Coordinates of C-alpha atoms and ligand atoms in Angstrom, one line a residue:
M287 CA -5.7 35.9 12.3
K288 CA -8.3 35.9 14.7
P289 CA -7.8 32.1 16.3
P290 CA -10.1 29.6 15.7
R291 CA -12.4 30.6 19.0
A292 CA -15.2 28.0 18.9
A293 CA -19.1 28.6 20.2
D294 CA -20.6 26.9 22.4
D295 CA -22.5 24.5 20.4
T296 CA -21.6 24.8 16.6
P297 CA -18.3 24.6 15.2
D298 CA -16.1 27.5 14.5
A299 CA -16.1 27.2 10.9
I300 CA -13.9 30.0 8.9
P301 CA -14.2 30.2 4.8
G302 CA -11.4 27.9 3.7
H303 CA -10.3 26.4 7.5
L304 CA -11.7 22.9 8.3
P305 CA -14.0 23.4 11.7
V306 CA -13.2 22.9 15.3
A307 CA -14.9 21.4 17.0
G308 CA -17.4 23.4 20.7
P309 CA -17.9 22.1 24.0
R310 CA -20.6 20.4 23.5
Q311 CA -19.4 18.4 20.2
V312 CA -16.6 17.9 22.1
R313 CA -18.2 16.0 25.4
R314 CA -20.2 14.0 23.2
A315 CA -18.0 12.7 20.9
A316 CA -16.2 11.9 24.1
L317 CA -19.2 10.6 25.4
H318 CA -19.6 8.3 22.2
F319 CA -15.9 6.8 23.2
I320 CA -16.6 6.1 26.7
R321 CA -19.4 3.9 25.7
Q322 CA -17.5 2.0 23.0
D323 CA -15.9 0.4 26.1
R324 CA -18.8 0.9 28.8
R325 CA -17.2 -1.6 30.9
T326 CA -13.9 -1.0 31.5
F327 CA -14.3 1.7 32.6
V328 CA -16.9 1.1 35.3
A329 CA -14.5 -0.8 36.2
M330 CA -11.8 0.9 36.4
I331 CA -14.5 3.6 38.6
V332 CA -15.1 0.5 40.7
L333 CA -11.3 -0.5 41.3
N334 CA -10.1 3.8 41.9
A335 CA -13.7 3.4 44.0
L336 CA -12.1 0.8 46.0
A337 CA -8.6 2.0 46.3
A338 CA -9.7 5.9 46.8
A339 CA -11.5 3.6 50.3
A340 CA -8.2 1.9 51.7
G341 CA -6.5 5.1 50.8
L342 CA -9.2 6.4 53.9
V343 CA -8.9 4.1 55.5
G344 CA -5.0 5.2 57.6
P345 CA -5.5 8.6 58.9
W346 CA -8.9 7.3 60.3
L347 CA -6.9 4.5 61.9
V348 CA -4.5 6.8 63.3
G349 CA -7.0 9.0 64.9
R350 CA -7.8 5.4 66.9
I351 CA -5.1 5.6 67.6
I352 CA -4.3 8.6 69.3
N353 CA -7.7 8.6 71.1
A354 CA -6.7 4.9 72.4
V355 CA -3.6 6.4 73.7
K356 CA -4.5 8.7 75.7
D357 CA -8.0 6.6 76.5
G358 CA -4.9 4.1 78.4
G359 CA -5.0 1.2 75.7
G360 CA -1.9 -1.2 76.0
V361 CA 0.2 -1.9 73.6
A362 CA -1.8 -4.8 71.7
A363 CA -4.4 -2.1 70.6
V364 CA -1.6 0.2 69.6
D365 CA -0.6 -2.7 67.3
R366 CA -3.9 -3.7 65.3
L367 CA -4.5 -0.3 64.5
A368 CA -1.1 -0.7 63.5
L369 CA -1.4 -3.7 61.5
G370 CA -4.9 -2.5 60.3
I371 CA -2.6 0.9 58.9
L372 CA -0.5 -0.8 56.9
V373 CA -2.7 -3.6 55.7
G374 CA -4.8 -0.8 54.1
A375 CA -2.4 0.7 52.8
V376 CA -1.3 -2.6 50.7
A377 CA -4.4 -3.4 49.8
Q378 CA -4.5 0.9 48.1
L379 CA -1.4 0.1 46.1
L380 CA -2.4 -3.4 44.4
L381 CA -5.9 -1.8 43.7
T382 CA -4.7 1.9 42.6
R383 CA -2.3 -0.7 40.4
H384 CA -4.7 -2.7 38.7
A385 CA -7.0 0.6 38.3
R386 CA -4.1 2.2 36.7
Y387 CA -3.8 -0.9 34.3
L388 CA -7.3 -1.0 33.3
A389 CA -7.2 2.7 32.8
H390 CA -3.8 2.6 30.0
R391 CA -5.9 0.2 28.1
F392 CA -9.2 2.4 28.4
G393 CA -6.9 5.0 26.8
E394 CA -4.8 2.9 24.0
R395 CA -8.3 1.2 22.8
T396 CA -9.9 4.5 22.6
L397 CA -6.8 6.3 21.1
A398 CA -7.0 3.4 18.0
R399 CA -10.5 4.5 18.3
I400 CA -10.1 7.8 16.9
R401 CA -6.9 7.3 14.9
E402 CA -9.7 5.3 12.7
Q403 CA -12.2 7.1 12.9
F404 CA -9.7 10.4 11.5
V405 CA -8.6 8.2 9.4
D406 CA -12.3 7.7 7.6
R407 CA -13.2 11.3 8.0
A408 CA -10.1 12.7 6.6
L409 CA -10.3 9.6 3.6
A410 CA -14.2 11.4 3.4
L411 CA -13.0 14.5 3.3
P412 CA -13.7 16.1 -0.4
A413 CA -10.1 17.0 -2.2
S414 CA -11.3 20.5 -2.5
A415 CA -11.4 20.7 1.2
V416 CA -8.0 19.9 2.1
E417 CA -7.2 21.8 -0.8
R418 CA -8.3 24.8 0.9
A419 CA -7.1 24.4 4.4
G420 CA -3.8 22.6 3.3
A421 CA -2.7 19.8 3.6
G422 CA -0.5 21.1 6.2
D423 CA -3.7 21.5 8.2
L424 CA -4.7 17.7 8.3
T425 CA -1.3 16.8 8.7
A426 CA -1.2 18.5 11.7
R427 CA -4.6 17.5 13.5
G428 CA -4.2 13.2 12.9
T429 CA -0.3 13.9 14.1
T430 CA -0.2 16.3 17.1
D431 CA -3.2 16.7 17.6
V432 CA -4.1 12.9 18.1
M433 CA -0.7 12.3 20.0
T434 CA -1.2 14.8 22.7
A435 CA -5.7 13.7 22.9
G436 CA -4.5 9.9 22.5
Q437 CA -1.6 11.2 25.2
T438 CA -4.5 12.7 27.7
L439 CA -6.9 9.1 27.8
R440 CA -3.3 6.7 28.1
D441 CA -2.3 9.3 31.5
T442 CA -3.3 12.1 31.9
G443 CA -7.0 11.7 32.3
P444 CA -6.6 8.4 34.6
D445 CA -4.6 10.6 36.7
V446 CA -6.6 13.6 37.0
F447 CA -9.7 10.7 37.4
V448 CA -7.4 8.7 40.3
A449 CA -7.0 12.0 41.6
A450 CA -11.1 13.3 42.0
V451 CA -12.1 10.1 42.7
Q452 CA -9.7 10.0 46.1
A453 CA -10.4 14.4 46.7
L454 CA -14.4 13.1 46.7
F455 CA -13.7 10.1 48.8
I456 CA -11.4 12.1 51.5
L457 CA -13.6 15.2 51.4
G458 CA -16.2 12.6 52.0
A459 CA -14.6 10.9 54.9
V460 CA -13.9 13.9 56.9
L461 CA -17.5 15.5 56.4
L462 CA -18.1 11.8 58.2
L463 CA -16.1 12.3 60.8
D464 CA -17.1 15.2 62.1
P465 CA -19.6 17.3 59.7
L466 CA -18.2 20.7 61.5
L467 CA -14.8 20.1 61.3
G468 CA -15.6 19.1 57.0
A469 CA -17.6 22.2 57.1
C470 CA -14.5 24.3 58.3
G471 CA -12.4 22.2 55.6
V472 CA -14.6 22.7 53.0
L473 CA -14.5 26.0 53.6
G474 CA -11.3 27.0 53.5
L475 CA -10.7 25.0 49.9
T476 CA -13.0 27.6 48.3
G477 CA -10.3 29.7 46.9
I478 CA -8.5 26.9 45.3
W479 CA -12.3 26.9 43.7
F480 CA -12.2 30.5 42.5
A481 CA -9.2 30.7 41.3
T482 CA -9.0 27.5 39.3
R483 CA -12.7 29.1 37.8
W484 CA -10.9 31.9 37.3
Y485 CA -7.9 29.9 35.3
L486 CA -10.4 28.1 33.5
R487 CA -12.3 30.7 31.6
R488 CA -9.5 32.5 29.6
A489 CA -7.5 29.2 29.5
R490 CA -8.7 27.8 26.2
S491 CA -8.7 31.1 24.0
A492 CA -5.5 31.2 25.3
Y493 CA -4.1 28.2 24.9
L494 CA -6.5 28.3 21.1
D495 CA -4.5 31.3 20.6
Q496 CA -1.0 30.0 21.4
G497 CA -1.3 27.4 19.2
A498 CA -2.7 29.2 16.4
A499 CA 0.5 31.4 16.8
H500 CA 2.8 29.1 16.0
S501 CA 0.9 27.5 13.5
V502 CA 1.4 30.6 11.6
L503 CA 5.4 31.0 12.9
A504 CA 6.0 27.7 11.8
E505 CA 3.9 27.9 8.0
A506 CA 5.6 31.6 7.8
L507 CA 9.4 29.9 8.8
S508 CA 8.7 27.2 6.1
A509 CA 8.1 29.2 3.3
T510 CA 10.9 31.6 4.0
A511 CA 13.3 28.3 3.6
T512 CA 11.2 26.4 0.4
G513 CA 11.5 29.5 -0.9
A514 CA 14.8 31.0 -0.1
R515 CA 15.8 31.0 -3.4
T516 CA 12.9 33.3 -4.4
V517 CA 13.7 35.2 -1.3
E518 CA 17.2 36.0 -2.5
A519 CA 16.6 36.3 -6.3
L520 CA 14.0 39.4 -5.5
G521 CA 15.7 41.1 -2.1
L522 CA 13.2 40.2 0.0
R523 CA 15.4 39.1 3.0
D524 CA 14.9 42.0 4.7
L525 CA 11.0 41.9 4.3
R526 CA 10.8 38.3 5.0
I527 CA 12.9 38.7 8.8
A528 CA 10.3 41.5 9.3
D529 CA 7.6 39.1 8.4
S530 CA 8.9 36.3 10.8
E531 CA 9.6 38.8 13.6
E532 CA 6.2 39.9 13.6
K533 CA 4.7 36.5 13.9
I534 CA 7.6 35.5 16.8
E535 CA 6.0 38.8 19.0
R536 CA 2.3 37.3 18.2
C537 CA 4.1 34.0 19.7
V538 CA 5.9 35.3 22.5
S539 CA 2.6 37.8 23.3
A540 CA 0.5 33.9 23.1
R541 CA 3.0 32.6 25.8
D542 CA 2.9 35.2 27.8
R543 CA -0.4 35.2 28.2
T544 CA -0.6 32.0 29.3
L545 CA 2.6 32.3 31.8
F546 CA 0.3 34.7 33.4
L547 CA -2.2 33.4 33.9
R548 CA 0.0 29.8 35.0
S549 CA 1.8 32.4 37.8
V550 CA -1.9 33.7 38.9
L551 CA -3.3 29.7 39.2
F552 CA -0.3 28.6 40.7
P553 CA 0.4 30.6 43.7
S554 CA -2.9 30.8 44.7
I555 CA -3.5 27.0 44.5
D556 CA -0.7 27.0 47.5
V557 CA -2.0 28.8 49.7
S558 CA -5.7 27.7 49.9
Y559 CA -3.7 24.2 50.7
A560 CA -3.0 25.4 54.1
I561 CA -6.2 27.2 54.5
P562 CA -8.3 24.6 55.4
V563 CA -5.8 22.3 57.4
V564 CA -5.3 25.7 60.0
A565 CA -8.9 26.1 60.2
V566 CA -9.6 22.9 61.1
L567 CA -6.8 23.0 64.2
L568 CA -8.0 26.0 65.1
V569 CA -11.5 24.8 65.3
G570 CA -10.9 21.4 66.2
G571 CA -8.4 22.9 68.9
A572 CA -11.0 24.7 70.1
L573 CA -13.9 22.2 70.1
H574 CA -11.4 19.7 72.3
E575 CA -10.9 22.1 74.6
H576 CA -14.6 22.1 75.0
G577 CA -15.0 18.5 75.2
Q578 CA -16.3 18.1 72.1
V579 CA -14.6 16.8 69.3
S580 CA -11.9 14.1 70.4
L581 CA -8.2 14.4 69.7
G582 CA -8.1 11.8 67.3
T583 CA -10.9 13.0 65.4
V584 CA -8.9 16.2 65.2
V585 CA -6.0 14.8 64.3
A586 CA -7.6 12.5 61.5
S587 CA -9.4 15.2 59.9
A588 CA -6.2 17.3 59.9
L589 CA -4.3 14.7 58.2
Y590 CA -7.4 13.7 55.5
L591 CA -6.8 18.1 54.5
R592 CA -3.7 17.5 54.0
Q593 CA -3.7 14.1 51.7
L594 CA -6.1 16.7 50.0
S595 CA -3.3 18.6 48.3
Q596 CA -2.0 15.7 46.5
P597 CA -4.7 14.0 44.6
L598 CA -5.6 17.8 44.5
D599 CA -2.3 19.4 42.9
T600 CA -2.3 16.0 40.5
I601 CA -5.7 17.2 39.2
L602 CA -4.1 21.5 38.7
Q603 CA -1.4 20.3 37.5
Q604 CA -2.5 18.8 34.6
V605 CA -4.9 20.8 33.7
E606 CA -2.8 22.5 31.4
Q607 CA -2.7 19.5 30.2
L608 CA -6.2 18.9 29.9
Q609 CA -6.8 21.9 28.7
S610 CA -4.1 21.9 25.7
S611 CA -5.3 18.0 25.0
S612 CA -9.0 19.5 24.7
A613 CA -8.6 21.8 22.4
S614 CA -6.6 19.4 21.0
F615 CA -9.3 17.2 20.8
A616 CA -11.9 19.4 19.9
R617 CA -9.3 19.8 15.8
V618 CA -9.9 15.9 15.4
E619 CA -13.2 15.5 16.1
G620 CA -14.1 19.3 14.0
L621 CA -13.5 17.2 10.9
A622 CA -16.9 15.7 12.2
A623 CA -18.8 18.4 10.3
A624 CA -16.6 19.1 7.7
P625 CA -18.3 18.0 4.9
T626 CA -18.0 14.9 3.3
R627 CA -17.6 14.1 -0.6
S628 CA -21.2 13.3 -1.0
T629 CA -23.2 13.2 2.0
G630 CA -23.3 17.0 3.3
P631 CA -21.8 17.7 6.5
A632 CA -20.5 14.2 8.4
D633 CA -21.6 12.6 11.3
T634 CA -22.0 14.7 14.0
G635 CA -24.7 13.3 15.3
E636 CA -27.4 15.7 14.4
A637 CA -30.9 14.9 11.9
D638 CA -30.2 16.8 9.5
S639 CA -26.9 15.5 8.7
A640 CA -28.2 11.8 7.8
P641 CA -26.1 10.7 4.9
A642 CA -28.3 11.7 1.2
P643 CA -29.8 8.8 -0.4
D644 CA -28.2 7.6 -3.2
H645 CA -29.2 9.4 -5.9
I646 CA -29.6 7.3 -9.2
P647 CA -29.3 9.2 -12.8
K648 CA -31.8 8.7 -15.2
D649 CA -29.4 9.3 -17.3
D650 CA -25.8 9.7 -19.1
R651 CA -26.7 13.7 -20.3
I652 CA -24.4 16.4 -18.1
D653 CA -26.5 19.1 -17.9
V654 CA -24.2 22.8 -16.5
Q655 CA -26.4 25.1 -15.5
R656 CA -25.8 29.2 -14.8
V657 CA -22.4 27.6 -13.0
R658 CA -20.7 30.2 -11.1
F659 CA -17.6 29.3 -9.0
A660 CA -14.5 31.2 -6.6
Y661 CA -11.5 29.6 -4.4
G662 CA -12.3 30.1 -1.3
D663 CA -13.3 33.8 -1.0
G664 CA -11.3 35.3 -4.4
V665 CA -13.7 36.8 -6.9
D666 CA -15.9 34.2 -9.6
V667 CA -13.5 32.1 -11.7
L668 CA -17.1 30.9 -13.7
R669 CA -19.4 33.4 -14.2
G670 CA -22.4 32.0 -15.4
V671 CA -21.7 28.8 -17.6
D672 CA -24.2 27.2 -19.4
L673 CA -23.5 23.9 -21.3
S674 CA -25.1 20.3 -21.8
V675 CA -22.8 17.7 -22.9
R676 CA -25.0 14.9 -25.1
P677 CA -24.1 11.3 -24.4
G678 CA -21.8 10.0 -27.1
E679 CA -20.3 13.3 -28.1
R680 CA -16.6 13.9 -28.2
L681 CA -16.8 17.9 -26.9
A682 CA -13.8 19.9 -26.9
I683 CA -13.0 23.5 -24.6
V684 CA -10.0 25.4 -25.6
G685 CA -9.6 29.0 -24.6
P686 CA -6.4 31.0 -23.1
S687 CA -4.9 30.3 -19.9
G688 CA -6.2 31.3 -16.9
A689 CA -10.3 30.9 -19.0
G690 CA -11.5 28.1 -16.1
K691 CA -11.0 25.2 -18.2
S692 CA -9.2 23.4 -15.7
T693 CA -12.0 24.4 -13.3
L694 CA -14.9 23.5 -14.8
S695 CA -14.0 20.3 -15.8
R696 CA -13.6 19.8 -12.0
L697 CA -16.8 20.9 -11.3
L698 CA -18.0 18.5 -14.2
A699 CA -15.5 15.9 -12.0
G700 CA -17.9 16.4 -8.5
I701 CA -14.3 17.1 -7.5
D702 CA -15.6 21.1 -6.8
A703 CA -19.5 21.7 -5.9
P704 CA -20.7 25.3 -8.0
G705 CA -20.9 28.3 -5.9
K706 CA -24.3 28.6 -7.6
G707 CA -26.1 27.0 -10.5
M708 CA -26.5 23.6 -11.2
V709 CA -24.2 20.4 -12.0
T710 CA -26.2 17.6 -12.8
V711 CA -25.8 14.3 -14.7
G712 CA -28.8 13.0 -15.5
G713 CA -30.9 15.0 -13.8
V714 CA -28.9 15.1 -10.5
P715 CA -26.6 16.8 -8.9
I716 CA -23.2 15.4 -9.2
A717 CA -22.6 16.9 -5.7
D718 CA -25.1 14.5 -4.1
L719 CA -24.0 11.1 -6.1
T720 CA -22.1 8.9 -3.5
P721 CA -18.4 8.0 -4.7
D722 CA -19.2 4.6 -5.6
R723 CA -22.1 6.1 -8.2
L724 CA -20.4 9.0 -9.4
R725 CA -17.3 6.9 -10.4
R726 CA -19.5 5.0 -12.9
Q727 CA -20.6 8.1 -14.2
V728 CA -17.3 10.7 -14.5
V729 CA -13.5 9.9 -14.4
L730 CA -11.4 13.1 -14.5
V731 CA -7.4 12.1 -16.0
T732 CA -5.1 14.8 -15.5
Q733 CA -1.6 14.8 -16.2
E734 CA -0.7 13.9 -12.0
H735 CA -0.9 9.9 -11.9
H736 CA -0.7 8.7 -8.4
V737 CA 0.9 5.4 -7.7
F738 CA -0.2 4.3 -4.8
L739 CA 1.8 2.6 -1.7
G740 CA 0.6 -1.2 -2.6
S741 CA 0.3 -4.2 -5.1
V742 CA -0.6 -4.1 -8.2
R743 CA -4.0 -5.3 -7.4
D744 CA -4.1 -2.6 -5.2
N745 CA -3.9 -0.1 -7.3
L746 CA -6.6 -1.6 -9.7
L747 CA -9.3 -2.5 -7.1
I748 CA -9.3 1.4 -5.9
A749 CA -12.0 1.9 -9.0
A750 CA -13.2 -1.1 -9.0
E751 CA -13.9 -3.0 -5.6
Q752 CA -15.0 -5.9 -7.0
A753 CA -13.0 -6.7 -10.0
T754 CA -12.0 -10.0 -10.2
D755 CA -8.5 -10.8 -11.3
T756 CA -9.0 -11.3 -15.1
E757 CA -10.6 -8.2 -15.7
L758 CA -7.6 -6.4 -13.5
R759 CA -5.3 -8.3 -16.5
A760 CA -7.8 -7.5 -19.6
A761 CA -8.1 -3.8 -18.3
L762 CA -4.2 -3.6 -18.4
T763 CA -4.0 -5.2 -22.0
A764 CA -6.7 -3.0 -23.0
V765 CA -4.1 0.5 -22.2
G766 CA -1.4 -2.0 -23.3
A767 CA 0.6 -1.7 -20.4
D768 CA 2.2 -5.0 -21.6
W769 CA 5.2 -5.1 -18.7
S770 CA 2.5 -6.0 -16.6
D771 CA 2.5 -9.3 -17.6
G772 CA 6.8 -9.6 -16.9
L773 CA 6.2 -8.5 -12.9
A774 CA 7.9 -10.8 -10.9
A775 CA 4.8 -11.5 -8.3
G776 CA 2.2 -10.3 -11.5
L777 CA -0.4 -8.5 -9.9
D778 CA 0.7 -8.9 -6.1
T779 CA 3.9 -6.7 -7.3
E780 CA 4.5 -4.0 -4.5
L781 CA 4.8 -0.9 -5.9
G782 CA 6.2 2.8 -4.9
P783 CA 9.4 3.4 -2.9
G784 CA 10.7 -0.1 -2.0
G785 CA 8.3 -1.9 -4.5
H786 CA 8.8 -2.3 -8.1
Q787 CA 9.0 1.4 -9.7
L788 CA 7.1 2.4 -12.2
H789 CA 8.1 5.2 -15.1
G790 CA 5.8 8.0 -16.2
A791 CA 4.1 6.0 -18.9
Q792 CA 3.7 3.0 -17.2
A793 CA 2.3 4.9 -14.4
Q794 CA -0.1 6.5 -17.0
Q795 CA -1.2 3.1 -18.0
L796 CA -2.7 1.4 -14.6
A797 CA -4.2 5.1 -14.4
L798 CA -6.0 4.4 -17.6
A799 CA -6.5 0.9 -16.4
R800 CA -8.0 2.2 -13.6
V801 CA -10.2 4.4 -15.7
V802 CA -11.3 0.7 -18.3
L803 CA -12.0 -0.9 -14.9
A804 CA -14.4 2.2 -12.8
D805 CA -16.6 2.2 -16.1
P806 CA -17.6 5.9 -16.4
H807 CA -19.5 6.9 -18.9
T808 CA -17.6 10.4 -18.9
V809 CA -14.3 10.9 -19.6
I810 CA -12.8 14.2 -19.1
L811 CA -9.1 14.5 -20.0
D812 CA -7.4 17.6 -18.6
E813 CA -3.9 17.6 -20.6
A814 CA -3.9 13.7 -20.3
T815 CA -0.5 14.3 -22.6
A816 CA -0.1 17.4 -22.7
L817 CA 3.8 16.7 -20.4
L818 CA 4.0 13.8 -22.4
D819 CA 7.3 13.2 -24.7
P820 CA 6.1 12.8 -28.1
T821 CA 6.9 8.7 -28.4
T822 CA 5.6 7.9 -24.7
A823 CA 2.3 11.0 -25.5
R824 CA 2.1 8.6 -29.4
H825 CA 1.9 5.0 -27.2
T826 CA -0.1 7.3 -24.5
E827 CA -2.5 8.0 -27.3
R828 CA -3.3 4.9 -28.4
A829 CA -4.1 3.3 -24.7
L830 CA -6.4 6.1 -24.5
A831 CA -8.5 5.7 -27.9
T832 CA -9.1 2.3 -26.4
V833 CA -10.6 3.8 -22.8
L834 CA -12.7 6.4 -24.8
R835 CA -13.8 3.8 -27.5
G836 CA -17.4 4.2 -27.1
R837 CA -18.4 6.5 -23.8
T838 CA -19.0 10.9 -23.9
V839 CA -15.1 12.8 -24.1
I840 CA -15.3 15.9 -23.3
A841 CA -11.5 17.4 -23.9
I842 CA -9.8 20.2 -22.3
A843 CA -8.0 20.2 -25.7
H844 CA -3.9 22.6 -25.5
R845 CA -3.7 21.4 -29.6
L846 CA -6.9 22.8 -32.2
Q847 CA -6.2 19.3 -34.0
T848 CA -8.0 18.1 -30.4
A849 CA -10.7 20.9 -30.8
H850 CA -11.2 20.2 -35.0
D851 CA -11.4 16.6 -34.4
A852 CA -14.4 16.4 -31.8
D853 CA -17.6 16.9 -32.6
R854 CA -18.0 20.3 -30.9
V855 CA -16.2 23.2 -29.6
A856 CA -16.7 25.0 -26.7
V857 CA -14.7 28.2 -26.3
M858 CA -14.1 29.8 -22.6
E859 CA -13.0 33.2 -21.9
D860 CA -12.9 34.9 -19.0
G861 CA -14.7 32.4 -16.7
R862 CA -17.7 32.1 -19.6
V863 CA -18.6 29.9 -22.3
T864 CA -18.0 32.6 -25.2
E865 CA -18.4 30.0 -28.4
L866 CA -20.5 26.6 -29.2
G867 CA -20.7 24.6 -31.9
T868 CA -19.3 22.6 -34.5
H869 CA -15.5 23.2 -36.4
D870 CA -17.2 24.3 -39.1
D871 CA -19.6 26.6 -37.9
L872 CA -17.4 28.2 -35.2
V873 CA -14.6 28.6 -38.4
A874 CA -17.4 29.9 -40.4
A875 CA -18.5 32.3 -37.8
D876 CA -15.1 33.8 -38.2
G877 CA -15.1 34.7 -34.0
A878 CA -12.6 33.3 -31.2
Y879 CA -12.2 30.3 -32.1
A880 CA -12.0 31.2 -36.0
E881 CA -8.7 33.5 -35.1
L882 CA -7.7 30.9 -32.8
W883 CA -7.5 28.2 -35.1
H884 CA -6.4 30.2 -38.5
S885 CA -3.2 31.1 -36.6
W886 CA -3.0 27.7 -35.3
H887 CA -3.0 26.9 -39.6
G888 CA -1.2 29.2 -40.7
D889 CA 2.1 28.1 -38.4
R890 CA 1.4 24.8 -38.5
P891 CA -0.3 23.2 -41.4
R892 CA -2.4 20.2 -40.3
P893 CA -1.6 16.8 -40.4
A894 CA -2.8 15.0 -43.4
S895 CA -3.6 11.8 -41.4
S896 CA -6.7 13.6 -39.5
Ligands
ADP1114 P1 -7.5 27.4 -17.4 O1 -7.8 25.5 -16.5 O2 -8.6 27.7 -18.2 O3 -6.4 27.6 -17.4 P2 -8.1 27.1 -15.0 O4 -9.1 26.3 -14.0 O5 -7.1 26.4 -14.1 O6 -8.1 28.1 -15.9 O7 -8.0 28.6 -13.8 C1 -9.0 30.0 -13.2 C2 -8.8 30.6 -12.8 O8 -8.3 30.2 -11.5 C3 -7.6 31.4 -12.4 O9 -7.2 32.8 -12.9 C4 -6.7 30.8 -11.6 O10 -5.8 31.6 -11.2 C5 -7.8 30.3 -10.9 N1 -7.1 29.0 -10.1 C6 -7.3 27.8 -11.3 N2 -7.2 26.9 -9.8 C7 -6.9 28.0 -8.4 C8 -7.1 27.5 -7.2 N3 -6.5 26.5 -6.7 N4 -6.9 28.2 -5.8 C9 -7.0 29.5 -6.5 N5 -7.0 30.1 -8.0 C10 -7.0 29.0 -9.1

């Protein structure tokens, strides 16, 4: 598999994967977060600069002491200078401590902002994008990647930042003390620059590759574990072991690569530290011989350059963490470029991604025109569907399993967007509707009834944020959810694990109450009652009848009775609508529907109640 490498200015978009932000997006996002907490950031820089300046006092005064002793200065002068060293050290300690405190606060607050933004963006993703990319990817980005980026913000980032300021000040001090000696020191450091540049050029892709290899291995191992029974039953053991071994090998070679990069970097750095000190001592010694610099200046310069190794070490040791967290941050920020449910690409800051205006459908008519659709890179499962649904009509869609009925219902509900062609409501492409407006147009009811963690009220307000308690109770009554009257805390009763547990039919009523509250003109029913036991199904059907009254209904029909009762029937076969008309017309036409009807009708007499 190709590792998710990012180009410089465009987010990576492997079809079906969530995008990864390119370095430019990452920089822009980082600047955006800094701007949001500008004052703390500036205070942090100022304090760090002061702390670094205080740190320069020591070596400079040591140089002065040497010169003083050499010139035969008294003990009192040396004591004064030594006291100065102490004051400098204490000041540096206090300033560093406060700077670090500010840095941590900045890190924590920014981390909170990143988390909030991530949640907002994750919630704006179309369900289809998450399904295709795999919920695991989104979870990994929201947990491990956010944590890694957070650790950098809280600890690594401030450490590196402090070290960078110190290093700059020390270099400045050496150059001020004696430009020639300073230049020797800086020249001696160039080895570090080359080694680091060599490393950084290779590290990003190597670490992204390592991350990708780990994900692939984790996925393969968990697939083997969850499918253990199947693996056993089909005798796939050896195949799975071979597959895992191959993925482990890829992991090992990816790790070997990053290890190699480090094993070149660190020794080169160690050698590079000694070079400037040696250079200053050699050149300084010669200059001192000729009386061009004082001994104190040579010692102070050597001490400064020696001191430089500490901040440089911090920076270099953390480069690895910075690398891996910049890859993590790129994955977290990648969501900015993912499509959102209603506004196209999310807020990447580009002019072309501004939210689309809220289009208003002119009526309730749904039109499907020449629609083609494929899951991911697969073959088209809808292959040119044309269909018009008139307001108020009841349309049944029938056809063999795999014909594309559920897929069509997802497109009609705006969950997936067609690859080619259009699905419009009142002349507006469904994909252009905001989630709010879409909810008032079309709602898909399936057999999955999710009860959200929260109160009964929370569970209902999802469908209509502004609804009053009276409206919520009326919706529950409309779907026959009488049990809700008996709840101890009424609408405040907490649902889900640890709270009040709803059984299947109650959860379904809650879902139907949400439909009543959303009040869409069109309801799509996909296997809404297929899996329920007959008593529950009867209950639900009564509730459904109430919910559906006065609305356009598109039903994926599993029982031909539903088709018989509908105004029109669409027959789907192999990704196309092959027959469309009233039940009577289609039976008279003697095509696929007539055949289905006769075989069903022949086996099981129709209930008289129809
Ligand atoms: P129906 O509802 O008529 O049984 P579906 O719309 O569920 O048909 O499926 C149509 C085709 O699309 C089938 O071949 C099915 O395997 C495929 N399909 C359905 N859902 C997905 C999915 N999430 N990913 C990939 N293929 C899918």
